[in-house]
Amino acid sequence: MSKLTHFDEQGQAHMVDVGAKDHSHRVAITSGHIRMEPGTLRLIEAGGHKKGDVLGIARVAGIMAAKKTSDLIPLCHPLALTRIAIDFTIDRDDNRIHCRAQVETRGQTGVEMEALCATQVALLTIYDMCKAVDRGMVISEVRLEEKSGGTSGHWKRGDD
């Protein structure tokens, strides 16, 4: 088993030194979903929410979250992100909205945390905008789907 990289030999937390690593194109793709009442989903789809375009605002929130990840997660490096894409898919059969985030950079460390943060905050924004009509919404299965770049290379989640 690999060791935890955010601790030194004395067990103290530290920011990993990535200075000697090569720059490479790095990509992370994450996903998650929010389940809700059918009426809440219809309200979002119809654009009838009094607060505005729920998915448009959630998309912008996810983008902003990716850009601010190092401010939220203490040992994350600030990164120059080159691309952030947030996509939503409506699943009427299960009353869910699926979120997929893709974050990219050319740098010395990966963008998994930025993509995970983007997905989570996009889904939290949907919750925030719709909680007045549906407090029982559930955010689930926020996870890394795929990453590439760097010395660890390409990783893709297998079928669960």
mmCIF file of N, CA and C in Angstrom, residues 7-131:
data_model
loop_
_atom_site.group_PDB
_atom_site.id
_atom_site.type_symbol
_atom_site.label_atom_id
_atom_site.label_comp_id
_atom_site.label_asym_id
_atom_site.label_seq_id
_atom_site.Cartn_x
_atom_site.Cartn_y
_atom_site.Cartn_z
ATOM 1 N N PHE A 7 1.670 13.777 4.627
ATOM 2 C CA PHE A 7 2.288 13.730 5.949
ATOM 3 C C PHE A 7 3.780 13.491 5.790
ATOM 4 N N ASP A 8 4.593 14.201 6.597
ATOM 5 C CA ASP A 8 6.038 13.980 6.549
ATOM 6 C C ASP A 8 6.428 12.811 7.450
ATOM 7 N N GLU A 9 7.733 12.580 7.587
ATOM 8 C CA GLU A 9 8.220 11.446 8.368
ATOM 9 C C GLU A 9 7.815 11.517 9.841
ATOM 10 N N GLN A 10 7.578 12.723 10.343
ATOM 11 C CA GLN A 10 7.160 12.901 11.734
ATOM 12 C C GLN A 10 5.637 12.874 11.901
ATOM 13 N N GLY A 11 4.916 12.654 10.821
ATOM 14 C CA GLY A 11 3.460 12.608 10.886
ATOM 15 C C GLY A 11 2.793 13.966 10.827
ATOM 16 N N GLN A 12 3.557 14.994 10.486
ATOM 17 C CA GLN A 12 3.003 16.346 10.391
ATOM 18 C C GLN A 12 2.434 16.586 8.990
ATOM 19 N N ALA A 13 1.299 17.251 8.939
ATOM 20 C CA ALA A 13 0.704 17.586 7.640
ATOM 21 C C ALA A 13 1.590 18.579 6.901
ATOM 22 N N HIS A 14 1.712 18.395 5.590
ATOM 23 C CA HIS A 14 2.473 19.331 4.759
ATOM 24 C C HIS A 14 1.934 19.305 3.336
ATOM 25 N N MET A 15 2.246 20.371 2.609
ATOM 26 C CA MET A 15 1.886 20.436 1.203
ATOM 27 C C MET A 15 2.958 19.682 0.424
ATOM 28 N N VAL A 16 2.544 18.770 -0.416
ATOM 29 C CA VAL A 16 3.468 17.948 -1.189
ATOM 30 C C VAL A 16 4.294 18.838 -2.119
ATOM 31 N N ASP A 17 5.591 18.586 -2.176
ATOM 32 C CA ASP A 17 6.482 19.331 -3.068
ATOM 33 C C ASP A 17 6.366 18.743 -4.471
ATOM 34 N N VAL A 18 5.812 19.510 -5.398
ATOM 35 C CA VAL A 18 5.664 19.044 -6.777
ATOM 36 C C VAL A 18 6.649 19.749 -7.708
ATOM 37 N N GLY A 19 7.579 20.503 -7.139
ATOM 38 C CA GLY A 19 8.505 21.318 -7.925
ATOM 39 C C GLY A 19 9.344 20.546 -8.926
ATOM 40 N N ALA A 20 9.689 19.321 -8.618
ATOM 41 C CA ALA A 20 10.540 18.539 -9.517
ATOM 42 C C ALA A 20 9.731 17.752 -10.557
ATOM 43 N N LYS A 21 8.433 17.760 -10.443
ATOM 44 C CA LYS A 21 7.598 17.000 -11.387
ATOM 45 C C LYS A 21 7.513 17.728 -12.729
ATOM 46 N N ASP A 22 7.391 16.947 -13.780
ATOM 47 C CA ASP A 22 7.243 17.522 -15.115
ATOM 48 C C ASP A 22 5.838 18.095 -15.286
ATOM 49 N N HIS A 23 5.752 19.143 -16.092
ATOM 50 C CA HIS A 23 4.450 19.656 -16.494
ATOM 51 C C HIS A 23 3.844 18.669 -17.488
ATOM 52 N N SER A 24 2.574 18.408 -17.355
ATOM 53 C CA SER A 24 1.879 17.566 -18.325
ATOM 54 C C SER A 24 0.420 17.987 -18.384
ATOM 55 N N HIS A 25 -0.237 17.578 -19.445
ATOM 56 C CA HIS A 25 -1.669 17.839 -19.586
ATOM 57 C C HIS A 25 -2.390 16.891 -18.643
ATOM 58 N N ARG A 26 -3.143 17.435 -17.729
ATOM 59 C CA ARG A 26 -3.830 16.641 -16.714
ATOM 60 C C ARG A 26 -5.328 16.886 -16.810
ATOM 61 N N VAL A 27 -6.081 15.806 -16.726
ATOM 62 C CA VAL A 27 -7.536 15.862 -16.852
ATOM 63 C C VAL A 27 -8.146 15.018 -15.742
ATOM 64 N N ALA A 28 -9.215 15.521 -15.138
ATOM 65 C CA ALA A 28 -9.996 14.729 -14.183
ATOM 66 C C ALA A 28 -11.468 14.875 -14.538
ATOM 67 N N ILE A 29 -12.179 13.755 -14.494
ATOM 68 C CA ILE A 29 -13.622 13.738 -14.746
ATOM 69 C C ILE A 29 -14.287 13.139 -13.514
ATOM 70 N N THR A 30 -15.280 13.854 -12.990
ATOM 71 C CA THR A 30 -16.013 13.392 -11.814
ATOM 72 C C THR A 30 -17.504 13.398 -12.106
ATOM 73 N N SER A 31 -18.246 12.705 -11.260
ATOM 74 C CA SER A 31 -19.701 12.681 -11.431
ATOM 75 C C SER A 31 -20.378 12.575 -10.074
ATOM 76 N N GLY A 32 -21.652 12.822 -10.081
ATOM 77 C CA GLY A 32 -22.510 12.677 -8.912
ATOM 78 C C GLY A 32 -23.930 12.980 -9.336
ATOM 79 N N HIS A 33 -24.860 12.808 -8.417
ATOM 80 C CA HIS A 33 -26.247 13.143 -8.759
ATOM 81 C C HIS A 33 -27.006 13.613 -7.524
ATOM 82 N N ILE A 34 -28.132 14.244 -7.796
ATOM 83 C CA ILE A 34 -29.048 14.676 -6.751
ATOM 84 C C ILE A 34 -30.426 14.114 -7.086
ATOM 85 N N ARG A 35 -31.008 13.416 -6.126
ATOM 86 C CA ARG A 35 -32.347 12.830 -6.288
ATOM 87 C C ARG A 35 -33.346 13.748 -5.615
ATOM 88 N N MET A 36 -34.532 13.871 -6.211
ATOM 89 C CA MET A 36 -35.535 14.812 -5.707
ATOM 90 C C MET A 36 -36.940 14.302 -6.008
ATOM 91 N N GLU A 37 -37.919 15.016 -5.512
ATOM 92 C CA GLU A 37 -39.315 14.703 -5.802
ATOM 93 C C GLU A 37 -39.596 14.993 -7.282
ATOM 94 N N PRO A 38 -40.504 14.231 -7.900
ATOM 95 C CA PRO A 38 -40.808 14.459 -9.320
ATOM 96 C C PRO A 38 -41.234 15.898 -9.613
ATOM 97 N N GLY A 39 -41.985 16.497 -8.720
ATOM 98 C CA GLY A 39 -42.433 17.873 -8.937
ATOM 99 C C GLY A 39 -41.286 18.870 -8.936
ATOM 100 N N THR A 40 -40.277 18.618 -8.130
ATOM 101 C CA THR A 40 -39.100 19.490 -8.096
ATOM 102 C C THR A 40 -38.354 19.400 -9.417
ATOM 103 N N LEU A 41 -38.208 18.193 -9.915
ATOM 104 C CA LEU A 41 -37.539 18.001 -11.194
ATOM 105 C C LEU A 41 -38.308 18.695 -12.318
ATOM 106 N N ARG A 42 -39.618 18.576 -12.313
ATOM 107 C CA ARG A 42 -40.439 19.250 -13.340
ATOM 108 C C ARG A 42 -40.280 20.764 -13.256
ATOM 109 N N LEU A 43 -40.220 21.289 -12.051
ATOM 110 C CA LEU A 43 -40.044 22.733 -11.847
ATOM 111 C C LEU A 43 -38.712 23.201 -12.437
ATOM 112 N N ILE A 44 -37.658 22.433 -12.209
ATOM 113 C CA ILE A 44 -36.338 22.780 -12.746
ATOM 114 C C ILE A 44 -36.359 22.705 -14.273
ATOM 115 N N GLU A 45 -36.917 21.635 -14.800
ATOM 116 C CA GLU A 45 -36.974 21.451 -16.261
ATOM 117 C C GLU A 45 -37.765 22.554 -16.949
ATOM 118 N N ALA A 46 -38.854 22.965 -16.334
ATOM 119 C CA ALA A 46 -39.716 23.979 -16.944
ATOM 120 C C ALA A 46 -39.137 25.375 -16.833
ATOM 121 N N GLY A 47 -38.101 25.527 -16.026
ATOM 122 C CA GLY A 47 -37.523 26.852 -15.827
ATOM 123 C C GLY A 47 -38.428 27.753 -15.015
ATOM 124 N N GLY A 48 -39.336 27.146 -14.252
ATOM 125 C CA GLY A 48 -40.315 27.927 -13.512
ATOM 126 C C GLY A 48 -39.909 28.295 -12.100
ATOM 127 N N HIS A 49 -38.662 28.063 -11.750
ATOM 128 C CA HIS A 49 -38.222 28.371 -10.393
ATOM 129 C C HIS A 49 -38.079 29.876 -10.226
ATOM 130 N N LYS A 50 -38.605 30.400 -9.135
ATOM 131 C CA LYS A 50 -38.595 31.858 -8.948
ATOM 132 C C LYS A 50 -37.187 32.432 -8.800
ATOM 133 N N LYS A 51 -36.202 31.583 -8.459
ATOM 134 C CA LYS A 51 -34.825 32.065 -8.325
ATOM 135 C C LYS A 51 -34.083 32.092 -9.657
ATOM 136 N N GLY A 52 -34.692 31.584 -10.718
ATOM 137 C CA GLY A 52 -34.060 31.638 -12.025
ATOM 138 C C GLY A 52 -33.667 30.275 -12.563
ATOM 139 N N ASP A 53 -32.719 30.282 -13.482
ATOM 140 C CA ASP A 53 -32.237 29.090 -14.180
ATOM 141 C C ASP A 53 -31.378 28.262 -13.228
ATOM 142 N N VAL A 54 -31.967 27.255 -12.622
ATOM 143 C CA VAL A 54 -31.288 26.462 -11.599
ATOM 144 C C VAL A 54 -30.019 25.831 -12.148
ATOM 145 N N LEU A 55 -30.095 25.172 -13.277
ATOM 146 C CA LEU A 55 -28.925 24.474 -13.805
ATOM 147 C C LEU A 55 -27.855 25.439 -14.317
ATOM 148 N N GLY A 56 -28.265 26.554 -14.864
ATOM 149 C CA GLY A 56 -27.291 27.566 -15.303
ATOM 150 C C GLY A 56 -26.513 28.135 -14.128
ATOM 151 N N ILE A 57 -27.210 28.420 -13.045
ATOM 152 C CA ILE A 57 -26.548 28.950 -11.855
ATOM 153 C C ILE A 57 -25.671 27.873 -11.219
ATOM 154 N N ALA A 58 -26.144 26.635 -11.190
ATOM 155 C CA ALA A 58 -25.352 25.533 -10.632
ATOM 156 C C ALA A 58 -24.077 25.311 -11.453
ATOM 157 N N ARG A 59 -24.172 25.467 -12.767
ATOM 158 C CA ARG A 59 -22.991 25.323 -13.628
ATOM 159 C C ARG A 59 -21.943 26.375 -13.279
ATOM 160 N N VAL A 60 -22.371 27.620 -13.144
ATOM 161 C CA VAL A 60 -21.436 28.692 -12.792
ATOM 162 C C VAL A 60 -20.847 28.448 -11.393
ATOM 163 N N ALA A 61 -21.657 27.986 -10.460
ATOM 164 C CA ALA A 61 -21.169 27.687 -9.106
ATOM 165 C C ALA A 61 -20.105 26.592 -9.148
ATOM 166 N N GLY A 62 -20.312 25.572 -9.954
ATOM 167 C CA GLY A 62 -19.325 24.507 -10.086
ATOM 168 C C GLY A 62 -18.015 25.011 -10.663
ATOM 169 N N ILE A 63 -18.105 25.864 -11.652
ATOM 170 C CA ILE A 63 -16.899 26.456 -12.242
ATOM 171 C C ILE A 63 -16.158 27.286 -11.202
ATOM 172 N N MET A 64 -16.888 28.107 -10.476
ATOM 173 C CA MET A 64 -16.267 28.926 -9.433
ATOM 174 C C MET A 64 -15.619 28.054 -8.356
ATOM 175 N N ALA A 65 -16.264 26.963 -7.992
ATOM 176 C CA ALA A 65 -15.732 26.071 -6.960
ATOM 177 C C ALA A 65 -14.417 25.444 -7.404
ATOM 178 N N ALA A 66 -14.344 24.995 -8.653
ATOM 179 C CA ALA A 66 -13.092 24.418 -9.154
ATOM 180 C C ALA A 66 -11.963 25.433 -9.039
ATOM 181 N N LYS A 67 -12.254 26.678 -9.369
ATOM 182 C CA LYS A 67 -11.236 27.731 -9.321
ATOM 183 C C LYS A 67 -10.802 28.065 -7.892
ATOM 184 N N LYS A 68 -11.648 27.797 -6.910
ATOM 185 C CA LYS A 68 -11.368 28.139 -5.511
ATOM 186 C C LYS A 68 -10.979 26.934 -4.651
ATOM 187 N N THR A 69 -10.743 25.786 -5.249
ATOM 188 C CA THR A 69 -10.499 24.570 -4.474
ATOM 189 C C THR A 69 -9.352 24.733 -3.484
ATOM 190 N N SER A 70 -8.259 25.354 -3.886
ATOM 191 C CA SER A 70 -7.116 25.487 -2.970
ATOM 192 C C SER A 70 -7.436 26.396 -1.790
ATOM 193 N N ASP A 71 -8.471 27.213 -1.893
ATOM 194 C CA ASP A 71 -8.910 28.034 -0.748
ATOM 195 C C ASP A 71 -9.740 27.209 0.234
ATOM 196 N N LEU A 72 -10.308 26.110 -0.231
ATOM 197 C CA LEU A 72 -11.191 25.288 0.595
ATOM 198 C C LEU A 72 -10.509 24.056 1.184
ATOM 199 N N ILE A 73 -9.628 23.445 0.429
ATOM 200 C CA ILE A 73 -8.940 22.220 0.849
ATOM 201 C C ILE A 73 -7.516 22.626 1.231
ATOM 202 N N PRO A 74 -7.169 22.549 2.511
ATOM 203 C CA PRO A 74 -5.938 23.172 3.009
ATOM 204 C C PRO A 74 -4.644 22.795 2.291
ATOM 205 N N LEU A 75 -4.474 21.572 1.837
ATOM 206 C CA LEU A 75 -3.188 21.170 1.270
ATOM 207 C C LEU A 75 -3.185 21.065 -0.251
ATOM 208 N N CYS A 76 -4.235 21.585 -0.899
ATOM 209 C CA CYS A 76 -4.277 21.611 -2.362
ATOM 210 C C CYS A 76 -3.418 22.759 -2.886
ATOM 211 N N HIS A 77 -2.759 22.505 -3.998
ATOM 212 C CA HIS A 77 -1.977 23.549 -4.656
ATOM 213 C C HIS A 77 -2.904 24.455 -5.461
ATOM 214 N N PRO A 78 -2.647 25.753 -5.478
ATOM 215 C CA PRO A 78 -3.386 26.623 -6.405
ATOM 216 C C PRO A 78 -2.947 26.283 -7.837
ATOM 217 N N LEU A 79 -3.901 26.091 -8.716
ATOM 218 C CA LEU A 79 -3.588 25.665 -10.072
ATOM 219 C C LEU A 79 -4.130 26.638 -11.102
ATOM 220 N N ALA A 80 -3.426 26.743 -12.207
ATOM 221 C CA ALA A 80 -3.915 27.501 -13.358
ATOM 222 C C ALA A 80 -4.737 26.530 -14.208
ATOM 223 N N LEU A 81 -6.044 26.574 -14.044
ATOM 224 C CA LEU A 81 -6.925 25.661 -14.765
ATOM 225 C C LEU A 81 -7.111 26.156 -16.190
ATOM 226 N N THR A 82 -7.063 25.241 -17.141
ATOM 227 C CA THR A 82 -7.200 25.611 -18.543
ATOM 228 C C THR A 82 -8.587 25.327 -19.092
ATOM 229 N N ARG A 83 -9.342 24.460 -18.409
ATOM 230 C CA ARG A 83 -10.700 24.138 -18.868
ATOM 231 C C ARG A 83 -11.509 23.605 -17.707
ATOM 232 N N ILE A 84 -12.757 24.058 -17.622
ATOM 233 C CA ILE A 84 -13.719 23.525 -16.655
ATOM 234 C C ILE A 84 -15.041 23.396 -17.400
ATOM 235 N N ALA A 85 -15.568 22.185 -17.460
ATOM 236 C CA ALA A 85 -16.862 21.951 -18.111
ATOM 237 C C ALA A 85 -17.763 21.217 -17.131
ATOM 238 N N ILE A 86 -18.962 21.738 -16.952
ATOM 239 C CA ILE A 86 -19.963 21.127 -16.077
ATOM 240 C C ILE A 86 -21.176 20.799 -16.937
ATOM 241 N N ASP A 87 -21.569 19.527 -16.944
ATOM 242 C CA ASP A 87 -22.727 19.107 -17.728
ATOM 243 C C ASP A 87 -23.746 18.428 -16.819
ATOM 244 N N PHE A 88 -25.013 18.662 -17.112
ATOM 245 C CA PHE A 88 -26.108 18.051 -16.362
ATOM 246 C C PHE A 88 -26.944 17.180 -17.294
ATOM 247 N N THR A 89 -27.396 16.056 -16.769
ATOM 248 C CA THR A 89 -28.311 15.171 -17.483
ATOM 249 C C THR A 89 -29.502 14.910 -16.574
ATOM 250 N N ILE A 90 -30.682 15.094 -17.107
ATOM 251 C CA ILE A 90 -31.903 14.859 -16.327
ATOM 252 C C ILE A 90 -32.345 13.416 -16.522
ATOM 253 N N ASP A 91 -32.586 12.747 -15.416
ATOM 254 C CA ASP A 91 -33.025 11.348 -15.399
ATOM 255 C C ASP A 91 -34.434 11.322 -14.804
ATOM 256 N N ARG A 92 -35.435 11.378 -15.677
ATOM 257 C CA ARG A 92 -36.831 11.420 -15.225
ATOM 258 C C ARG A 92 -37.266 10.109 -14.570
ATOM 259 N N ASP A 93 -36.700 8.999 -15.003
ATOM 260 C CA ASP A 93 -37.090 7.696 -14.448
ATOM 261 C C ASP A 93 -36.765 7.590 -12.960
ATOM 262 N N ASP A 94 -35.644 8.152 -12.545
ATOM 263 C CA ASP A 94 -35.218 8.078 -11.144
ATOM 264 C C ASP A 94 -35.282 9.426 -10.429
ATOM 265 N N ASN A 95 -35.870 10.442 -11.079
ATOM 266 C CA ASN A 95 -36.010 11.779 -10.488
ATOM 267 C C ASN A 95 -34.667 12.311 -9.988
ATOM 268 N N ARG A 96 -33.701 12.290 -10.889
ATOM 269 C CA ARG A 96 -32.346 12.723 -10.557
ATOM 270 C C ARG A 96 -31.820 13.688 -11.601
ATOM 271 N N ILE A 97 -30.874 14.468 -11.158
ATOM 272 C CA ILE A 97 -30.051 15.244 -12.077
ATOM 273 C C ILE A 97 -28.626 14.766 -11.868
ATOM 274 N N HIS A 98 -28.024 14.290 -12.938
ATOM 275 C CA HIS A 98 -26.640 13.839 -12.901
ATOM 276 C C HIS A 98 -25.741 15.007 -13.292
ATOM 277 N N CYS A 99 -24.633 15.124 -12.578
ATOM 278 C CA CYS A 99 -23.653 16.160 -12.871
ATOM 279 C C CYS A 99 -22.337 15.495 -13.257
ATOM 280 N N ARG A 100 -21.705 16.029 -14.280
ATOM 281 C CA ARG A 100 -20.385 15.566 -14.711
ATOM 282 C C ARG A 100 -19.499 16.788 -14.850
ATOM 283 N N ALA A 101 -18.335 16.737 -14.216
ATOM 284 C CA ALA A 101 -17.375 17.839 -14.324
ATOM 285 C C ALA A 101 -16.098 17.326 -14.968
ATOM 286 N N GLN A 102 -15.548 18.126 -15.858
ATOM 287 C CA GLN A 102 -14.248 17.830 -16.450
ATOM 288 C C GLN A 102 -13.373 19.052 -16.240
ATOM 289 N N VAL A 103 -12.229 18.835 -15.595
ATOM 290 C CA VAL A 103 -11.302 19.923 -15.295
ATOM 291 C C VAL A 103 -9.948 19.563 -15.878
ATOM 292 N N GLU A 104 -9.274 20.569 -16.458
ATOM 293 C CA GLU A 104 -7.984 20.338 -17.096
ATOM 294 C C GLU A 104 -6.989 21.415 -16.725
ATOM 295 N N THR A 105 -5.718 21.033 -16.772
ATOM 296 C CA THR A 105 -4.617 21.968 -16.572
ATOM 297 C C THR A 105 -3.388 21.433 -17.280
ATOM 298 N N ARG A 106 -2.395 22.249 -17.401
ATOM 299 C CA ARG A 106 -1.051 21.828 -17.794
ATOM 300 C C ARG A 106 -0.193 22.207 -16.605
ATOM 301 N N GLY A 107 0.192 21.210 -15.841
ATOM 302 C CA GLY A 107 0.917 21.529 -14.633
ATOM 303 C C GLY A 107 1.624 20.345 -14.043
ATOM 304 N N GLN A 108 1.983 20.496 -12.755
ATOM 305 C CA GLN A 108 2.803 19.511 -12.059
ATOM 306 C C GLN A 108 2.015 18.656 -11.078
ATOM 307 N N THR A 109 0.724 18.913 -10.971
ATOM 308 C CA THR A 109 -0.119 18.100 -10.091
ATOM 309 C C THR A 109 -1.510 17.992 -10.688
ATOM 310 N N GLY A 110 -2.230 16.964 -10.289
ATOM 311 C CA GLY A 110 -3.524 16.661 -10.886
ATOM 312 C C GLY A 110 -4.656 17.571 -10.453
ATOM 313 N N VAL A 111 -5.790 17.389 -11.100
ATOM 314 C CA VAL A 111 -6.951 18.250 -10.886
ATOM 315 C C VAL A 111 -8.162 17.475 -10.354
ATOM 316 N N GLU A 112 -7.910 16.343 -9.694
ATOM 317 C CA GLU A 112 -9.012 15.546 -9.164
ATOM 318 C C GLU A 112 -9.822 16.327 -8.135
ATOM 319 N N MET A 113 -9.137 17.008 -7.230
ATOM 320 C CA MET A 113 -9.846 17.737 -6.174
ATOM 321 C C MET A 113 -10.684 18.869 -6.756
ATOM 322 N N GLU A 114 -10.173 19.528 -7.776
ATOM 323 C CA GLU A 114 -10.922 20.614 -8.413
ATOM 324 C C GLU A 114 -12.188 20.086 -9.078
ATOM 325 N N ALA A 115 -12.085 18.939 -9.729
ATOM 326 C CA ALA A 115 -13.258 18.349 -10.378
ATOM 327 C C ALA A 115 -14.271 17.855 -9.353
ATOM 328 N N LEU A 116 -13.787 17.223 -8.283
ATOM 329 C CA LEU A 116 -14.698 16.778 -7.216
ATOM 330 C C LEU A 116 -15.393 17.954 -6.549
ATOM 331 N N CYS A 117 -14.653 19.005 -6.312
ATOM 332 C CA CYS A 117 -15.238 20.204 -5.695
ATOM 333 C C CYS A 117 -16.287 20.820 -6.626
ATOM 334 N N ALA A 118 -15.995 20.863 -7.910
ATOM 335 C CA ALA A 118 -16.943 21.414 -8.892
ATOM 336 C C ALA A 118 -18.250 20.635 -8.880
ATOM 337 N N THR A 119 -18.160 19.311 -8.908
ATOM 338 C CA THR A 119 -19.360 18.474 -8.913
ATOM 339 C C THR A 119 -20.170 18.680 -7.641
ATOM 340 N N GLN A 120 -19.495 18.627 -6.513
ATOM 341 C CA GLN A 120 -20.199 18.753 -5.231
ATOM 342 C C GLN A 120 -20.893 20.104 -5.099
ATOM 343 N N VAL A 121 -20.202 21.174 -5.437
ATOM 344 C CA VAL A 121 -20.794 22.507 -5.284
ATOM 345 C C VAL A 121 -21.910 22.735 -6.302
ATOM 346 N N ALA A 122 -21.777 22.214 -7.496
ATOM 347 C CA ALA A 122 -22.875 22.329 -8.467
ATOM 348 C C ALA A 122 -24.132 21.655 -7.922
ATOM 349 N N LEU A 123 -23.972 20.460 -7.347
ATOM 350 C CA LEU A 123 -25.124 19.749 -6.774
ATOM 351 C C LEU A 123 -25.651 20.452 -5.528
ATOM 352 N N LEU A 124 -24.770 20.973 -4.706
ATOM 353 C CA LEU A 124 -25.208 21.744 -3.535
ATOM 354 C C LEU A 124 -25.996 22.985 -3.935
ATOM 355 N N THR A 125 -25.618 23.575 -5.048
ATOM 356 C CA THR A 125 -26.336 24.765 -5.525
ATOM 357 C C THR A 125 -27.746 24.401 -5.956
ATOM 358 N N ILE A 126 -27.900 23.261 -6.614
ATOM 359 C CA ILE A 126 -29.253 22.800 -6.952
ATOM 360 C C ILE A 126 -30.058 22.622 -5.676
ATOM 361 N N TYR A 127 -29.458 21.980 -4.675
ATOM 362 C CA TYR A 127 -30.149 21.799 -3.390
ATOM 363 C C TYR A 127 -30.546 23.153 -2.810
ATOM 364 N N ASP A 128 -29.600 24.077 -2.763
ATOM 365 C CA ASP A 128 -29.865 25.390 -2.173
ATOM 366 C C ASP A 128 -31.012 26.109 -2.879
ATOM 367 N N MET A 129 -31.035 26.048 -4.179
ATOM 368 C CA MET A 129 -32.053 26.769 -4.934
ATOM 369 C C MET A 129 -33.431 26.122 -4.819
ATOM 370 N N CYS A 130 -33.470 24.827 -4.500
ATOM 371 C CA CYS A 130 -34.749 24.107 -4.493
ATOM 372 C C CYS A 130 -35.201 23.653 -3.116
ATOM 373 N N LYS A 131 -34.448 23.955 -2.071
ATOM 374 C CA LYS A 131 -34.777 23.442 -0.741
ATOM 375 C C LYS A 131 -36.111 23.959 -0.215
#
